[in-house]
Amino acid sequence: MKILCNPLFFLFLGVCLLFLFRVFFIRTGLIYVTKRCWRRVVDCFHVHQFYRVPEFNENMQENRLYCKVSDYLHSLASLEDSDFTNLFTGKKPNDIVLRLDPNQVIDDDFLGAKVSWINEKIGGDKSHLRSFVLKMRKTDKRRILRPYLQHIHTISDELKQRNGDLKLYMNPGGEDHNERWRSVSFTHPSTFETIAMESDLKNKLISDLESFLKAKQYYHRLGRVWKRNYLLYGPSGTGKSSFVSAMAKFLNYDVYDIDLSRVVDDSDMKLLLLKTTTKSVIVIEDLDRFLIKKSTAVSLSGILNFMDGILNSCCAEERILVFTMNCKDNIDPAILRPGRIDVHIHFPLCDFAAFKTLASNYLGVKDHKLFPQVEEMFLNGATLSPAEIGELMIANRNSPSRALKSVITALQTGVEWRRSASFGRRLLDGSGTRVSPEESDNNSAIFSAENVDTTKDFRKLYGLLRLKNKKSQSFDLSSGQKYL
């Protein structure tokens, strides 16, 4: 009895009980099992409502709400409490990203109510149907359902805006309707600040895109689908793909890149369009090559319907369609008419204004003593593509002077080659006055079938020039400075 009255005994007994609780509950996981069992018992006294968010809607288009729910759930801290999660590396090598495994459950709290999400997957690897299932008590349904879904929309949009996590979708081909598109993160670095384009034209295009973003009611009042079609045409290496990236970054839209060589037929083309989503840039590159060579199973009628057919009214709105070509001279006028192409953008070979932008981006040089010489060569009709000039600057990026000298040599060699081979035509008339491509019948800034072979010869000469230029720099290797 004296022992029972001793306070030290009760203290010792309490310590022992805490130790046993820690060993048998926390270290063995019994506490989690107890919590789960208790929750199941409580759930037996409530009626629940279930809501399924499928990956695709009834038209087999991607359900945007599914994507938003996925982004939201994978941002929750309670994801770590799921029984099974997948670990992936993030955008940075040291980042670890958690992803919910199929048929696992994640819990969430909203306005004092408990809800659960089930990552449901039905079927095999190829014919799988994925969806998220929301479980909530019916007593909470009227109070939290709409505010909760709006909360998911808001958080998802904030995450996308903050992370800039755009997707690039590609069509892999095949007959599996659930695998029409496969996606990767869209990480192309080009923006409107980095592309080499005339400033007035760039500002007009930015203004056009801004007007499009605000024109939903206007398009609906006209009875037209809220979309806009762009044609980018010009020689290879003039920045058409970079412009698409800048457009997607500016609009914060995902990109769908359609490879026509993988499209089975016109019906397959329609299904690809049906599975695109709102807020997207849909791109078909080198359309002229497929139309002229007829190297695709898609017919001209299929292309026309894709651009401006009745199917467009059944697809998601707020879309930009972009088509690229090297030359539009031999293209059927039915493709280029207004409605199918709203904006034509010409990408010429480099001029001095674009050269200065490239020098600033690649070399960090806004002015240089060699600039007047470069400008004079451009005024005399010399020109290269932005990609060719950019490559010379990359190869000599540690020495701006050497980079500019390489560009001057390439421009000079190009002029001599064109004069000897009668290649190209100047953009200057006999009096030395500059004329526009539309005013001149002999315009060197547009490729045509007549000068393709000569252009290939010029590319070969350009490659020999670069090889010769690298050999001439070998003496710098002894000083410890290497130019790539």
Short mmCIF file of C-alpha atoms in Angstrom, two decimals, residues 222-414:
data_model
loop_
_atom_site.label_atom_id
_atom_site.label_comp_id
_atom_site.label_asym_id
_atom_site.label_seq_id
_atom_site.Cartn_x
_atom_site.Cartn_y
_atom_site.Cartn_z
CA LEU A 222 -20.50 36.98 -85.05
CA GLY A 223 -21.37 33.27 -84.89
CA ARG A 224 -17.73 32.25 -85.38
CA VAL A 225 -15.52 29.80 -83.55
CA TRP A 226 -13.11 31.51 -81.17
CA LYS A 227 -9.87 30.58 -82.92
CA ARG A 228 -7.24 32.23 -85.10
CA ASN A 229 -5.10 30.74 -87.89
CA TYR A 230 -1.55 31.87 -88.66
CA LEU A 231 0.69 31.07 -91.62
CA LEU A 232 4.45 31.38 -91.05
CA TYR A 233 6.39 31.18 -94.30
CA GLY A 234 10.00 31.75 -95.26
CA PRO A 235 13.31 29.92 -95.77
CA SER A 236 14.54 27.34 -93.29
CA GLY A 237 16.37 28.72 -90.28
CA THR A 238 14.51 32.05 -90.17
CA GLY A 239 12.88 31.50 -86.78
CA LYS A 240 9.43 30.07 -87.48
CA SER A 241 9.63 27.38 -84.77
CA SER A 242 11.06 29.89 -82.30
CA PHE A 243 8.12 32.18 -83.02
CA VAL A 244 5.70 29.35 -82.19
CA SER A 245 7.45 28.92 -78.85
CA ALA A 246 7.30 32.66 -78.17
CA MET A 247 3.59 32.67 -79.01
CA ALA A 248 2.86 29.74 -76.65
CA LYS A 249 4.86 31.32 -73.83
CA PHE A 250 3.10 34.67 -74.31
CA LEU A 251 -0.38 33.12 -74.32
CA ASN A 252 0.50 30.48 -71.70
CA TYR A 253 -0.98 27.83 -74.03
CA ASP A 254 -0.03 24.17 -74.47
CA VAL A 255 1.36 23.14 -77.88
CA TYR A 256 0.02 20.32 -80.09
CA ASP A 257 2.56 19.37 -82.78
CA ILE A 258 0.93 17.28 -85.51
CA ASP A 259 3.22 15.03 -87.54
CA LEU A 260 1.31 14.46 -90.78
CA SER A 261 3.46 11.45 -91.67
CA ARG A 262 1.95 9.59 -88.71
CA VAL A 263 -1.67 10.43 -89.54
CA VAL A 264 -3.48 7.41 -90.98
CA ASP A 265 -6.27 9.15 -92.93
CA ASP A 266 -8.71 12.07 -92.83
CA SER A 267 -10.72 10.47 -90.02
CA ASP A 268 -7.60 10.14 -87.92
CA MET A 269 -6.94 13.85 -88.53
CA LYS A 270 -10.42 14.68 -87.23
CA LEU A 271 -9.90 12.59 -84.09
CA LEU A 272 -6.64 14.41 -83.40
CA LEU A 273 -8.46 17.73 -83.62
CA LEU A 274 -11.27 16.49 -81.36
CA LYS A 275 -8.77 15.54 -78.65
CA THR A 276 -7.09 18.93 -78.50
CA THR A 277 -8.04 21.20 -75.64
CA THR A 278 -8.84 24.82 -75.08
CA LYS A 279 -5.97 27.28 -74.58
CA SER A 280 -3.72 25.50 -77.06
CA VAL A 281 -1.50 26.21 -80.07
CA ILE A 282 -1.93 23.54 -82.77
CA VAL A 283 1.03 23.37 -85.16
CA ILE A 284 1.55 21.69 -88.54
CA GLU A 285 5.08 22.30 -89.82
CA ASP A 286 6.28 22.15 -93.44
CA LEU A 287 2.76 21.91 -94.80
CA ASP A 288 3.92 22.85 -98.32
CA ARG A 289 6.23 19.82 -98.47
CA PHE A 290 3.36 17.44 -97.73
CA LEU A 291 0.98 19.15 -100.14
CA ILE A 292 3.41 19.31 -103.07
CA LYS A 293 4.93 15.85 -102.67
CA LYS A 294 1.66 14.28 -101.44
CA SER A 295 3.73 12.31 -98.93
CA THR A 296 0.89 11.85 -96.47
CA ALA A 297 -2.32 9.83 -96.34
CA VAL A 298 -4.27 12.99 -95.54
CA SER A 299 -6.05 14.48 -98.55
CA LEU A 300 -6.34 18.15 -99.46
CA SER A 301 -9.98 18.01 -98.41
CA GLY A 302 -8.91 16.66 -95.02
CA ILE A 303 -6.48 19.57 -94.56
CA LEU A 304 -9.16 22.11 -95.56
CA ASN A 305 -11.68 20.64 -93.13
CA PHE A 306 -9.07 20.61 -90.40
CA MET A 307 -8.36 24.31 -90.93
CA ASP A 308 -11.92 25.58 -91.17
CA GLY A 309 -14.43 22.72 -91.28
CA ILE A 310 -17.64 22.19 -89.38
CA LEU A 311 -15.72 19.99 -86.94
CA ASN A 312 -14.05 23.10 -85.54
CA SER A 313 -17.34 24.19 -83.99
CA CYS A 314 -17.45 20.92 -82.01
CA CYS A 315 -13.93 21.31 -80.60
CA ALA A 316 -12.63 23.32 -77.71
CA GLU A 317 -12.48 27.06 -78.28
CA GLU A 318 -9.71 29.57 -77.61
CA ARG A 319 -7.23 27.90 -79.93
CA ILE A 320 -4.46 29.09 -82.24
CA LEU A 321 -3.70 27.10 -85.39
CA VAL A 322 -0.23 27.63 -86.89
CA PHE A 323 0.97 26.33 -90.26
CA THR A 324 4.54 26.75 -91.46
CA MET A 325 5.85 26.68 -95.04
CA ASN A 326 9.08 27.43 -96.86
CA CYS A 327 7.18 28.94 -99.77
CA LYS A 328 3.49 29.55 -100.44
CA ASP A 329 3.73 30.33 -104.17
CA ASN A 330 2.68 26.87 -105.36
CA ILE A 331 0.01 26.29 -102.72
CA ASP A 332 -3.67 25.90 -103.64
CA PRO A 333 -5.39 29.29 -103.05
CA ALA A 334 -8.20 27.47 -101.25
CA ILE A 335 -5.80 26.87 -98.35
CA LEU A 336 -4.66 30.49 -98.16
CA ARG A 337 -8.06 32.17 -98.31
CA PRO A 338 -9.31 34.29 -95.35
CA GLY A 339 -10.99 32.13 -92.75
CA ARG A 340 -8.51 29.33 -93.23
CA ILE A 341 -5.52 31.65 -92.84
CA ASP A 342 -6.21 34.83 -90.89
CA VAL A 343 -2.66 36.17 -90.57
CA HIS A 344 0.25 35.70 -93.02
CA ILE A 345 3.70 36.29 -91.46
CA HIS A 346 6.76 36.36 -93.70
CA PHE A 347 10.08 35.29 -92.17
CA PRO A 348 12.83 36.63 -94.45
CA LEU A 349 16.55 36.05 -94.33
CA CYS A 350 18.45 38.20 -91.86
CA ASP A 351 18.79 41.97 -92.25
CA PHE A 352 20.85 44.38 -90.16
CA ALA A 353 18.11 45.05 -87.58
CA ALA A 354 17.70 41.31 -86.96
CA PHE A 355 21.49 40.94 -86.88
CA LYS A 356 21.75 43.46 -84.03
CA THR A 357 19.15 41.52 -82.06
CA LEU A 358 21.13 38.32 -82.60
CA ALA A 359 24.37 40.00 -81.55
CA SER A 360 22.73 41.21 -78.37
CA ASN A 361 21.24 37.79 -77.55
CA TYR A 362 24.19 35.60 -78.51
CA LEU A 363 27.17 37.83 -77.69
CA GLY A 364 25.79 40.43 -75.29
CA VAL A 365 26.95 43.15 -77.69
CA LYS A 366 24.70 46.10 -78.47
CA ASP A 367 27.29 48.07 -80.43
CA HIS A 368 30.67 47.30 -81.97
CA LYS A 369 33.22 48.93 -84.25
CA LEU A 370 32.51 46.25 -86.88
CA PHE A 371 28.77 47.00 -86.99
CA PRO A 372 29.09 49.63 -89.79
CA GLN A 373 30.90 47.10 -91.97
CA VAL A 374 28.20 44.50 -91.33
CA GLU A 375 25.48 47.05 -92.11
CA GLU A 376 27.16 47.98 -95.38
CA MET A 377 27.24 44.34 -96.46
CA PHE A 378 23.54 43.94 -95.73
CA LEU A 379 22.81 47.10 -97.76
CA ASN A 380 24.82 45.63 -100.64
CA GLY A 381 22.51 42.61 -100.75
CA ALA A 382 24.43 40.12 -98.62
CA THR A 383 22.30 37.97 -96.33
CA LEU A 384 22.21 34.75 -94.32
CA SER A 385 19.50 33.08 -92.28
CA PRO A 386 19.28 33.92 -88.55
CA ALA A 387 20.13 30.28 -87.77
CA GLU A 388 23.36 30.48 -89.79
CA ILE A 389 24.43 33.74 -88.17
CA GLY A 390 23.48 32.42 -84.75
CA GLU A 391 25.61 29.30 -85.27
CA LEU A 392 28.65 31.42 -86.15
CA MET A 393 28.12 33.49 -83.01
CA ILE A 394 27.78 30.39 -80.83
CA ALA A 395 31.00 28.93 -82.24
CA ASN A 396 32.86 32.15 -81.39
CA ARG A 397 30.89 33.29 -78.35
CA ASN A 398 34.04 33.88 -76.25
CA SER A 399 35.30 36.49 -78.69
CA PRO A 400 32.68 38.94 -80.05
CA SER A 401 35.21 40.43 -82.49
CA ARG A 402 36.03 37.04 -83.97
CA ALA A 403 32.32 36.19 -84.16
CA LEU A 404 31.57 39.38 -86.09
CA LYS A 405 34.51 38.80 -88.41
CA SER A 406 33.21 35.28 -89.11
CA VAL A 407 29.79 36.72 -89.97
CA ILE A 408 31.40 39.31 -92.27
CA THR A 409 33.42 36.60 -94.03
CA ALA A 410 30.32 34.45 -94.46
CA LEU A 411 28.32 37.40 -95.83
CA GLN A 412 31.10 38.33 -98.24
CA THR A 413 31.50 34.75 -99.45
CA GLY A 414 27.77 34.48 -99.93
#
